[in-house]
Amino acid sequence: MLKKARLAAAIIFWGIITLLFLDFTGTLHAWFGWMARIQFLPAVLALNLGVVILLVALTLVFGRVYCSVICPLGVFQDVVSWINGRRGKKSRMRFTWSPAKDWLRYGMLAVFIAALAAGAGSVVALLAPYSTYGRIVSNLFSPVYRWGNNLLACFAERIDSYAFYTTEVWVRSVPAFIIAAAAFILIAVLAWRNGRTWCNTVCPVGTVLGFLSRFSLFKIRIDAGKCKSCSLCTRGCKASCIDWKNHSVDYSRCVDCFDCIGTCRHGAISYSPWKRTAKEPAAKGLQEQDSVRPDSSRRSFLSITAMLAGSAAVKAQEMKVDGGLAVIQKKKIPHRSTRIVPAGSGSIRNFENHCTACQLCVSVCPNLVLRPSAGIMTLMQPEMSYERGYCRPECTRCADVCPAGAILPVSAEEKSSTRIGHAVWVRENCVPLTDGVKCGNCARHCPSGAIMMVPSDASDPGSPEIPVINTEKCIGCGACEYLCPARPFSAIYVEGHQMHSEF
């Protein structure tokens, strides 16, 4: 029953969290967005002390159930390992006990904490388990999901139904796609061959919770008096943490999957809050040995707690033509001195210090504005660009879903008055001056009324009109840049602000 309950809970969590990254409509987030907020690292970065205390208490009572139920990357590894195990009995019994590689896992934890303290977001993003899984889903699974949606939308349109609508499928960032593919292959191969190797050697969250789980109340216990030394438990343990010869369990690596309880044919394994002190009876040619080794010392508990605190695109954009005659050239991304981050971030520094690059906000952005960064220090963290849309002042989707505090909740009114950047006019690209025709697109579509068209020659009222920007009213939404007809570079673009402000 323990295993069945754990499996049911794990499937529910894993399935819904996966759908959170796939759901581009934002419908599920209103109901299940809390599942992203109870992920360990996002809760720590968001200073959500209630969630952190709850997860620590859960580990101290029940062990690493977070890793086997709540963490989507952990459950993903179980799925891969289970698929391999379906090939036959030998595949199910392919594991073996191995000593913990403490130098590696604590070394990775030290690197992770140092990167977190130094603000090296790219390193943090590479090691964070929830974010790693989010990037895998966003970059690899989401295109397939959207292709399926577009296929259904095509069929629905033929029968005059609007239950589905088409959405663009495109590669938001080539580096992010490559990193997600590499992570998927590496983690899948490790899980296929050795089960939870990633969790117990690389994952910093697994290392921290593994340390705490040594002192948990409920643990997997082996009764040496009942054990027949058949080694089935060890050969079926995907965490490689059961030493059947010494009847001991490495609780820092045990993820409480309860597979060993179902595997044992002699009732020698239990999940209980007390220790068993029985001795193994003398067997033929074997000496009597101790049943379970005493728990490890708790002397470093406070120190660890302090450390913790301290698409390849298949559906390309449809060809657009001007009057059915000439193909409109695609826009290119302008060079920005300062990148643009969403309203609610407060500042670029706050955004970079809290963002784990899970790309949940990228997945739900309905305006195609957010995309992963290709910068070295901000690799895979989202940033804004306006080649495919602009940030509508009434949309707060990214702030609603961010679990790490990188984008704080903001109302539509607050967002409409927050300056995240300002528009910059490029004279040599402006259509009225280059082609001698009237335009004014930027002024007509500016939602904050920050752009006014004036004669290019003050002494000649009939001269071509050009835009003048009131930077105090400009909020940096990008409507002017997106809707500017100049190609390939817009005649007006947005520069980001290091610190956001309100007017």
Coordinates of C-alpha atoms in Angstrom, one line a residue:
M1 CA 0.0 0.0 0.0
L2 CA 2.9 2.4 0.7
K3 CA 4.3 1.9 -2.7
K4 CA 0.9 2.3 -4.4
A5 CA 0.2 5.5 -2.5
R6 CA 3.6 6.9 -3.4
L7 CA 3.2 5.9 -7.0
A8 CA -0.2 7.5 -7.3
A9 CA 1.0 10.8 -5.7
A10 CA 4.1 10.9 -7.8
I11 CA 2.2 10.4 -11.1
I12 CA -0.3 13.1 -10.1
F13 CA 2.5 15.6 -9.3
W14 CA 4.6 14.7 -12.3
G15 CA 1.7 14.8 -14.7
I16 CA 0.3 18.1 -13.6
I17 CA 3.7 19.9 -13.3
T18 CA 4.5 18.7 -16.9
L19 CA 1.2 20.1 -18.0
L20 CA 2.0 23.5 -16.4
F21 CA 4.9 23.8 -18.8
L22 CA 2.9 22.6 -21.7
D23 CA -0.3 24.7 -21.1
F24 CA 0.1 27.8 -23.2
T25 CA -3.4 29.0 -22.3
G26 CA -2.7 29.5 -18.6
T27 CA -5.8 27.6 -17.6
L28 CA -4.1 25.1 -15.3
H29 CA -2.0 27.6 -13.4
A30 CA -5.1 29.1 -11.7
W31 CA -5.7 25.7 -10.1
F32 CA -2.3 24.0 -9.8
G33 CA 0.2 26.8 -9.9
W34 CA 1.0 26.0 -6.2
M35 CA 2.8 22.8 -7.3
A36 CA 5.5 25.0 -8.9
R37 CA 5.8 27.1 -5.7
I38 CA 6.4 24.2 -3.4
Q39 CA 9.5 23.1 -5.4
F40 CA 12.5 23.3 -3.0
L41 CA 14.9 25.7 -4.8
P42 CA 12.2 28.2 -6.0
A43 CA 10.8 28.3 -2.5
V44 CA 14.2 29.1 -1.1
L45 CA 14.9 31.8 -3.6
A46 CA 11.5 33.3 -3.1
L47 CA 12.1 33.3 0.7
N48 CA 8.9 31.3 1.1
L49 CA 9.8 30.2 4.6
G50 CA 6.5 28.4 5.1
V51 CA 7.2 26.0 2.2
V52 CA 10.9 25.6 3.1
I53 CA 10.0 24.7 6.7
L54 CA 7.3 22.4 5.6
L55 CA 9.6 20.5 3.2
V56 CA 12.4 20.3 5.8
A57 CA 9.9 19.0 8.4
L58 CA 8.5 16.5 5.8
T59 CA 12.1 15.2 5.3
L60 CA 12.9 15.0 9.0
V61 CA 9.7 12.9 9.5
F62 CA 9.4 10.7 6.4
G63 CA 12.7 10.9 4.6
R64 CA 13.3 12.0 1.0
V65 CA 9.7 11.7 -0.1
Y66 CA 10.1 15.1 -1.8
C67 CA 12.6 13.4 -4.2
S68 CA 10.3 10.5 -5.0
V69 CA 6.9 12.3 -5.1
I70 CA 7.2 16.1 -5.6
C71 CA 10.3 16.7 -7.7
P72 CA 9.4 16.2 -11.4
L73 CA 13.0 15.4 -12.4
G74 CA 13.1 12.6 -9.8
V75 CA 9.9 11.1 -11.0
F76 CA 11.1 11.4 -14.6
Q77 CA 14.1 9.3 -13.8
D78 CA 11.8 6.7 -12.2
V79 CA 9.8 6.6 -15.4
V80 CA 12.9 6.0 -17.5
S81 CA 14.2 3.4 -15.1
W82 CA 10.7 1.7 -15.1
I83 CA 10.6 1.5 -18.9
N84 CA 14.0 -0.3 -18.8
G85 CA 12.7 -2.6 -16.1
R86 CA 9.8 -3.7 -18.3
R87 CA 12.3 -5.6 -20.5
G88 CA 12.4 -8.5 -18.2
K89 CA 13.3 -9.8 -14.7
K90 CA 17.1 -9.2 -15.3
S91 CA 16.4 -5.6 -16.1
R92 CA 14.4 -5.2 -12.9
M93 CA 17.1 -6.7 -10.8
R94 CA 20.1 -4.9 -12.4
F95 CA 21.2 -2.6 -9.6
T96 CA 23.9 -3.2 -6.9
W97 CA 25.1 -1.6 -3.7
S98 CA 27.9 1.0 -4.1
P99 CA 29.5 3.3 -1.6
A100 CA 28.3 6.9 -1.6
K101 CA 30.5 9.3 -3.7
D102 CA 30.5 12.0 -1.0
W103 CA 33.3 13.9 -2.5
L104 CA 31.3 14.4 -5.7
R105 CA 27.9 15.3 -4.3
Y106 CA 29.2 17.6 -1.6
G107 CA 31.6 19.1 -4.2
M108 CA 28.7 19.8 -6.5
L109 CA 26.7 21.3 -3.6
A110 CA 29.7 23.6 -2.8
V111 CA 29.8 24.7 -6.4
F112 CA 26.1 25.3 -6.4
I113 CA 26.1 27.5 -3.3
A114 CA 29.2 29.4 -4.5
A115 CA 27.4 30.1 -7.8
L116 CA 24.2 31.1 -6.0
A117 CA 26.2 33.6 -3.8
A118 CA 28.2 35.0 -6.7
G119 CA 25.0 35.5 -8.8
A120 CA 26.2 33.1 -11.5
G121 CA 22.7 32.3 -12.7
S122 CA 23.9 30.0 -15.6
V123 CA 25.6 27.6 -13.2
V124 CA 22.6 27.6 -10.8
A125 CA 20.3 26.9 -13.7
L126 CA 22.3 23.9 -14.9
L127 CA 22.2 22.2 -11.5
A128 CA 18.7 23.1 -10.3
P129 CA 16.5 20.0 -10.7
Y130 CA 13.1 21.6 -11.2
S131 CA 14.5 24.1 -13.7
T132 CA 16.3 21.4 -15.6
Y133 CA 13.1 19.4 -16.0
G134 CA 11.2 22.6 -17.0
R135 CA 13.7 23.3 -19.8
I136 CA 13.4 19.8 -21.0
V137 CA 9.6 20.0 -21.2
S138 CA 9.6 23.6 -22.7
N139 CA 12.2 22.9 -25.4
L140 CA 11.6 19.2 -26.3
F141 CA 8.1 18.2 -25.2
S142 CA 6.3 21.5 -25.8
P143 CA 6.8 21.6 -29.6
V144 CA 5.3 18.1 -30.0
Y145 CA 2.4 19.2 -27.7
R146 CA 1.8 22.3 -29.8
W147 CA 2.0 20.4 -33.1
G148 CA -0.7 18.1 -31.8
N149 CA -2.8 21.1 -30.7
N150 CA -2.4 22.7 -34.2
L151 CA -3.5 19.5 -35.8
L152 CA -6.6 19.4 -33.7
A153 CA -7.2 23.1 -34.5
C154 CA -7.0 22.3 -38.2
F155 CA -9.6 19.6 -37.9
A156 CA -11.8 21.7 -35.6
E157 CA -11.8 24.6 -38.1
R158 CA -13.1 22.3 -40.9
I159 CA -16.2 21.5 -38.8
D160 CA -16.7 25.2 -37.7
S161 CA -15.5 24.5 -34.2
Y162 CA -13.3 26.9 -32.2
A163 CA -12.5 24.5 -29.3
F164 CA -8.8 24.8 -30.4
Y165 CA -6.7 27.5 -31.9
T166 CA -3.3 27.4 -33.6
T167 CA -0.2 28.6 -31.9
E168 CA 3.3 29.2 -33.2
V169 CA 6.0 26.6 -32.8
W170 CA 9.5 28.0 -33.0
V171 CA 13.0 27.7 -31.4
R172 CA 13.1 30.5 -28.8
S173 CA 16.8 29.9 -28.2
V174 CA 19.2 27.6 -29.9
P175 CA 21.6 27.4 -26.9
A176 CA 18.7 26.6 -24.6
F177 CA 17.5 23.9 -26.9
I178 CA 20.9 22.3 -27.1
I179 CA 21.4 22.4 -23.3
A180 CA 17.9 20.9 -22.7
A181 CA 18.6 18.1 -25.2
A182 CA 22.0 17.4 -23.7
A183 CA 20.5 17.3 -20.2
F184 CA 17.7 15.0 -21.4
I185 CA 20.1 12.6 -22.9
L186 CA 22.5 12.6 -20.0
I187 CA 19.8 12.1 -17.3
A188 CA 17.9 9.6 -19.3
V189 CA 21.0 7.5 -19.9
L190 CA 22.0 7.6 -16.2
A191 CA 18.4 6.7 -15.2
W192 CA 18.3 3.9 -17.7
R193 CA 21.5 2.3 -16.5
N194 CA 21.7 3.2 -12.8
G195 CA 18.4 4.6 -11.6
R196 CA 18.9 7.6 -9.3
T197 CA 22.5 8.3 -10.0
W198 CA 21.8 12.0 -10.9
C199 CA 19.9 12.6 -7.7
N200 CA 22.6 11.1 -5.5
T201 CA 25.7 12.5 -7.1
V202 CA 24.9 15.8 -8.9
C203 CA 21.6 17.3 -7.7
P204 CA 22.3 19.8 -4.9
V205 CA 18.7 19.6 -3.6
G206 CA 19.1 15.8 -3.3
T207 CA 22.3 16.2 -1.3
V208 CA 20.8 18.6 1.2
L209 CA 17.6 16.6 1.7
G210 CA 19.8 13.4 1.8
F211 CA 21.7 14.8 4.7
L212 CA 18.5 15.8 6.5
S213 CA 17.0 12.3 5.8
R214 CA 19.7 10.7 7.9
F215 CA 17.8 12.0 11.0
S216 CA 14.3 11.2 9.8
L217 CA 11.8 9.5 12.1
F218 CA 10.4 7.0 9.6
K219 CA 13.1 4.9 7.8
I220 CA 13.5 1.8 5.8
R221 CA 14.6 -0.8 8.5
I222 CA 16.1 -4.3 7.9
D223 CA 15.4 -7.0 10.4
A224 CA 18.5 -9.1 10.3
G225 CA 16.7 -11.9 12.1
K226 CA 14.3 -12.4 9.2
C227 CA 16.8 -11.6 6.4
K228 CA 17.9 -14.6 4.3
S229 CA 20.7 -12.6 2.5
C230 CA 19.0 -13.2 -0.9
S231 CA 20.1 -9.7 -2.0
L232 CA 16.9 -9.1 -3.9
C233 CA 16.4 -5.7 -2.1
T234 CA 19.8 -4.5 -3.2
R235 CA 19.4 -5.7 -6.8
G236 CA 16.1 -3.8 -7.0
C237 CA 17.2 -0.6 -5.3
K238 CA 17.5 2.2 -7.9
A239 CA 19.3 4.4 -5.4
S240 CA 22.0 1.7 -4.8
C241 CA 21.8 2.4 -1.1
I242 CA 21.1 -1.0 0.5
D243 CA 24.1 -3.1 1.6
W244 CA 22.5 -6.5 2.1
K245 CA 25.6 -8.1 3.5
N246 CA 25.6 -5.7 6.5
H247 CA 21.9 -5.3 6.6
S248 CA 22.3 -1.5 6.4
V249 CA 20.7 1.3 4.4
D250 CA 22.4 4.6 3.4
Y251 CA 19.6 6.9 4.4
S252 CA 21.2 9.9 2.7
R253 CA 20.6 8.2 -0.7
C254 CA 17.3 6.4 0.0
V255 CA 14.4 8.2 -1.7
D256 CA 11.7 6.2 0.0
C257 CA 10.3 4.6 -3.1
F258 CA 9.4 1.4 -1.1
D259 CA 10.4 -0.9 -3.9
C260 CA 12.5 -2.9 -1.5
I261 CA 9.5 -3.6 0.7
G262 CA 7.7 -5.2 -2.2
T263 CA 10.7 -7.1 -3.3
C264 CA 11.6 -8.7 0.0
R265 CA 9.9 -12.2 0.2
H266 CA 10.6 -12.7 3.9
G267 CA 9.1 -9.6 5.5
A268 CA 12.5 -8.5 6.7
I269 CA 12.1 -4.9 5.5
S270 CA 9.8 -2.3 7.0
Y271 CA 9.2 1.4 7.0
S272 CA 8.9 2.3 10.7
P273 CA 9.9 4.9 13.3
W274 CA 11.9 2.6 15.5
K275 CA 15.1 0.7 15.2
R276 CA 15.4 -3.1 15.1
T277 CA 18.2 -4.5 17.2
A278 CA 17.8 -8.2 16.5
K279 CA 20.9 -10.2 15.6
E280 CA 21.0 -12.4 12.5
P281 CA 21.0 -16.1 13.7
A282 CA 24.1 -18.2 13.0
A283 CA 24.0 -19.8 9.6
K284 CA 26.0 -22.5 8.0
G285 CA 29.6 -21.4 7.9
L286 CA 28.6 -17.8 8.7
Q287 CA 29.3 -15.8 11.9
E288 CA 26.6 -13.8 13.7
Q289 CA 26.7 -10.1 12.6
D290 CA 24.9 -6.9 13.7
S291 CA 21.6 -6.1 12.0
V292 CA 21.6 -2.4 11.5
R293 CA 24.4 0.1 12.0
P294 CA 23.7 3.0 14.2
D295 CA 22.6 6.3 12.6
S296 CA 25.3 8.8 11.6
S297 CA 26.2 11.7 13.9
R298 CA 24.2 14.9 13.7
R299 CA 27.1 17.2 14.4
S300 CA 26.9 18.9 10.9
F301 CA 23.2 19.5 10.8
L302 CA 23.3 23.2 11.6
S303 CA 26.2 23.8 9.1
I304 CA 24.3 22.3 6.2
T305 CA 21.1 24.2 7.2
A306 CA 23.1 27.4 7.2
M307 CA 24.6 26.6 3.8
L308 CA 21.1 26.0 2.5
A309 CA 19.8 29.3 3.8
G310 CA 22.9 31.4 2.8
S311 CA 11.9 23.9 -30.8
A312 CA 13.4 23.1 -33.7
A313 CA 10.5 24.9 -35.3
V314 CA 8.3 22.8 -37.6
K315 CA 5.6 25.4 -38.1
A316 CA 7.6 28.5 -39.1
Q317 CA 6.0 31.9 -39.0
E318 CA 3.7 32.0 -42.0
M319 CA 4.9 33.9 -45.0
K320 CA 3.6 37.4 -44.9
V321 CA 3.3 39.5 -48.0
D322 CA 2.7 43.2 -48.7
G323 CA -0.5 43.4 -50.8
G324 CA 0.1 39.9 -52.0
L325 CA 3.1 41.1 -54.1
A326 CA 6.3 41.3 -52.0
V327 CA 7.4 39.1 -49.1
I328 CA 7.8 41.1 -45.9
Q329 CA 11.3 40.6 -44.6
K330 CA 11.6 39.2 -41.0
K331 CA 12.8 41.5 -38.3
K332 CA 16.2 41.1 -36.7
I333 CA 16.9 41.6 -33.0
P334 CA 18.5 45.0 -32.3
H335 CA 21.6 45.3 -30.2
R336 CA 20.5 46.4 -26.7
S337 CA 22.9 47.9 -24.2
T338 CA 20.7 46.7 -21.3
R339 CA 18.4 43.7 -21.6
I340 CA 14.8 43.9 -20.7
V341 CA 13.1 41.9 -17.9
P342 CA 9.4 41.8 -17.1
A343 CA 7.6 44.2 -14.9
G344 CA 7.4 42.8 -11.3
S345 CA 11.2 42.0 -11.4
G346 CA 12.0 45.4 -9.8
S347 CA 15.5 45.4 -11.3
I348 CA 17.7 43.3 -13.5
R349 CA 19.8 42.4 -10.4
N350 CA 16.9 41.1 -8.5
F351 CA 15.7 39.1 -11.5
E352 CA 19.1 37.5 -12.1
N353 CA 19.6 36.6 -8.4
H354 CA 16.2 34.8 -8.1
C355 CA 15.6 33.3 -11.5
T356 CA 16.4 29.6 -11.9
A357 CA 15.7 29.6 -15.6
C358 CA 12.9 27.1 -15.4
Q359 CA 11.3 28.9 -18.3
L360 CA 7.8 28.5 -17.0
C361 CA 7.1 32.2 -17.8
V362 CA 8.5 31.6 -21.3
S363 CA 6.0 28.7 -21.8
V364 CA 3.0 30.7 -20.8
C365 CA 3.8 34.1 -22.4
P366 CA 0.9 34.6 -24.9
N367 CA 2.6 37.5 -26.7
L368 CA 5.8 35.5 -27.7
V369 CA 7.9 38.2 -26.0
L370 CA 9.9 36.1 -23.5
R371 CA 12.7 33.9 -24.7
P372 CA 15.8 32.4 -23.0
S373 CA 19.0 34.5 -23.0
A374 CA 22.1 33.4 -24.8
G375 CA 24.5 35.5 -22.6
I376 CA 27.2 33.7 -20.6
M377 CA 26.2 34.9 -17.1
T378 CA 22.5 34.9 -17.8
L379 CA 22.4 31.7 -19.9
M380 CA 18.8 30.4 -20.3
Q381 CA 17.3 33.1 -18.0
P382 CA 14.3 34.7 -19.8
E383 CA 14.6 38.1 -21.4
M384 CA 12.2 40.2 -23.5
S385 CA 12.4 40.9 -27.2
Y386 CA 9.8 42.3 -29.6
E387 CA 10.2 40.6 -33.0
R388 CA 7.1 38.4 -32.7
G389 CA 4.9 40.5 -30.4
Y390 CA 4.9 43.1 -27.7
C391 CA 4.2 43.0 -24.0
R392 CA 0.6 44.0 -23.5
P393 CA 0.1 46.2 -20.5
E394 CA -2.9 44.2 -19.3
C395 CA -1.1 40.8 -19.4
T396 CA 0.4 39.6 -16.1
R397 CA 0.8 36.0 -17.0
C398 CA 4.6 35.7 -16.2
A399 CA 4.2 37.4 -12.8
D400 CA 1.3 35.0 -12.0
V401 CA 3.3 31.8 -12.6
C402 CA 6.9 32.6 -11.4
P403 CA 7.6 30.4 -8.4
A404 CA 11.0 31.8 -7.4
G405 CA 10.3 35.4 -6.8
A406 CA 12.2 36.6 -9.9
I407 CA 8.9 38.2 -11.1
L408 CA 6.7 39.3 -8.2
P409 CA 2.9 39.4 -8.6
V410 CA 1.8 42.7 -10.2
S411 CA -1.6 44.0 -11.1
A412 CA -2.5 45.2 -14.6
E413 CA -2.7 48.8 -13.3
E414 CA 0.8 48.6 -11.7
K415 CA 2.3 47.1 -14.8
S416 CA 0.8 49.8 -17.0
S417 CA 2.7 52.4 -15.0
T418 CA 6.0 50.5 -14.6
R419 CA 8.9 51.7 -16.7
I420 CA 11.0 48.6 -17.7
G421 CA 12.7 50.4 -20.5
H422 CA 12.4 53.3 -23.0
A423 CA 12.1 53.6 -26.7
V424 CA 15.0 54.9 -28.9
W425 CA 14.5 56.3 -32.3
V426 CA 16.9 55.4 -35.2
R427 CA 16.7 58.2 -37.7
E428 CA 18.4 56.4 -40.6
N429 CA 15.8 53.6 -40.5
C430 CA 12.6 55.7 -40.3
V431 CA 10.3 55.1 -43.3
P432 CA 9.1 58.8 -43.7
L433 CA 12.7 59.8 -44.2
T434 CA 13.9 56.8 -46.2
D435 CA 10.9 56.4 -48.4
G436 CA 9.2 59.8 -48.2
V437 CA 5.8 58.3 -47.1
K438 CA 3.7 58.9 -44.1
C439 CA 3.7 56.3 -41.3
G440 CA 3.1 57.1 -37.6
N441 CA 2.6 53.4 -36.7
C442 CA 4.6 53.8 -33.5
A443 CA 2.5 56.8 -32.3
R444 CA -0.8 55.3 -33.1
H445 CA -0.2 52.0 -31.2
C446 CA 1.7 53.4 -28.2
P447 CA -0.5 52.3 -25.2
S448 CA 1.0 55.0 -22.9
G449 CA 0.8 57.9 -25.3
A450 CA 4.6 58.5 -25.1
I451 CA 5.1 59.1 -28.8
M452 CA 4.1 62.1 -30.8
M453 CA 4.6 62.8 -34.5
V454 CA 6.2 66.1 -35.4
P455 CA 7.5 67.7 -38.7
S456 CA 11.1 66.6 -39.4
D457 CA 11.9 70.2 -40.3
A458 CA 10.6 72.6 -37.7
S459 CA 10.6 75.4 -40.3
D460 CA 8.5 73.4 -42.7
P461 CA 5.1 72.2 -41.3
G462 CA 4.6 70.1 -44.5
S463 CA 7.8 68.1 -44.0
P464 CA 7.6 64.3 -43.3
E465 CA 6.6 63.7 -39.7
I466 CA 8.9 61.8 -37.4
P467 CA 8.4 60.4 -33.9
V468 CA 9.4 62.2 -30.7
I469 CA 9.5 60.1 -27.6
N470 CA 8.6 61.2 -24.1
T471 CA 10.8 58.8 -22.0
E472 CA 9.0 59.7 -18.8
K473 CA 5.8 58.2 -20.1
C474 CA 7.3 55.3 -22.1
I475 CA 6.9 52.0 -20.2
G476 CA 9.1 49.9 -22.6
C477 CA 6.3 47.6 -23.8
G478 CA 7.7 47.3 -27.3
A479 CA 4.5 48.0 -29.2
C480 CA 6.4 50.6 -31.3
E481 CA 9.3 48.3 -32.0
Y482 CA 7.1 45.4 -33.0
L483 CA 4.7 47.4 -35.2
C484 CA 7.4 49.5 -37.0
P485 CA 7.2 48.6 -40.7
A486 CA 11.0 49.2 -41.2
R487 CA 12.9 46.0 -42.0
P488 CA 15.1 44.2 -41.1
F489 CA 15.8 46.6 -38.2
S490 CA 13.0 48.7 -36.7
A491 CA 13.4 52.4 -36.8
I492 CA 12.5 52.4 -33.1
Y493 CA 13.6 49.9 -30.4
V494 CA 13.5 49.5 -26.6
E495 CA 16.5 49.8 -24.3
G496 CA 16.0 48.1 -20.9
H497 CA 16.4 49.8 -17.5
Q498 CA 18.6 48.4 -14.7
M499 CA 16.1 49.6 -12.1
H500 CA 12.4 49.7 -12.8
S501 CA 10.4 52.7 -11.8
E502 CA 6.8 53.9 -11.8
F503 CA 5.3 57.2 -13.0

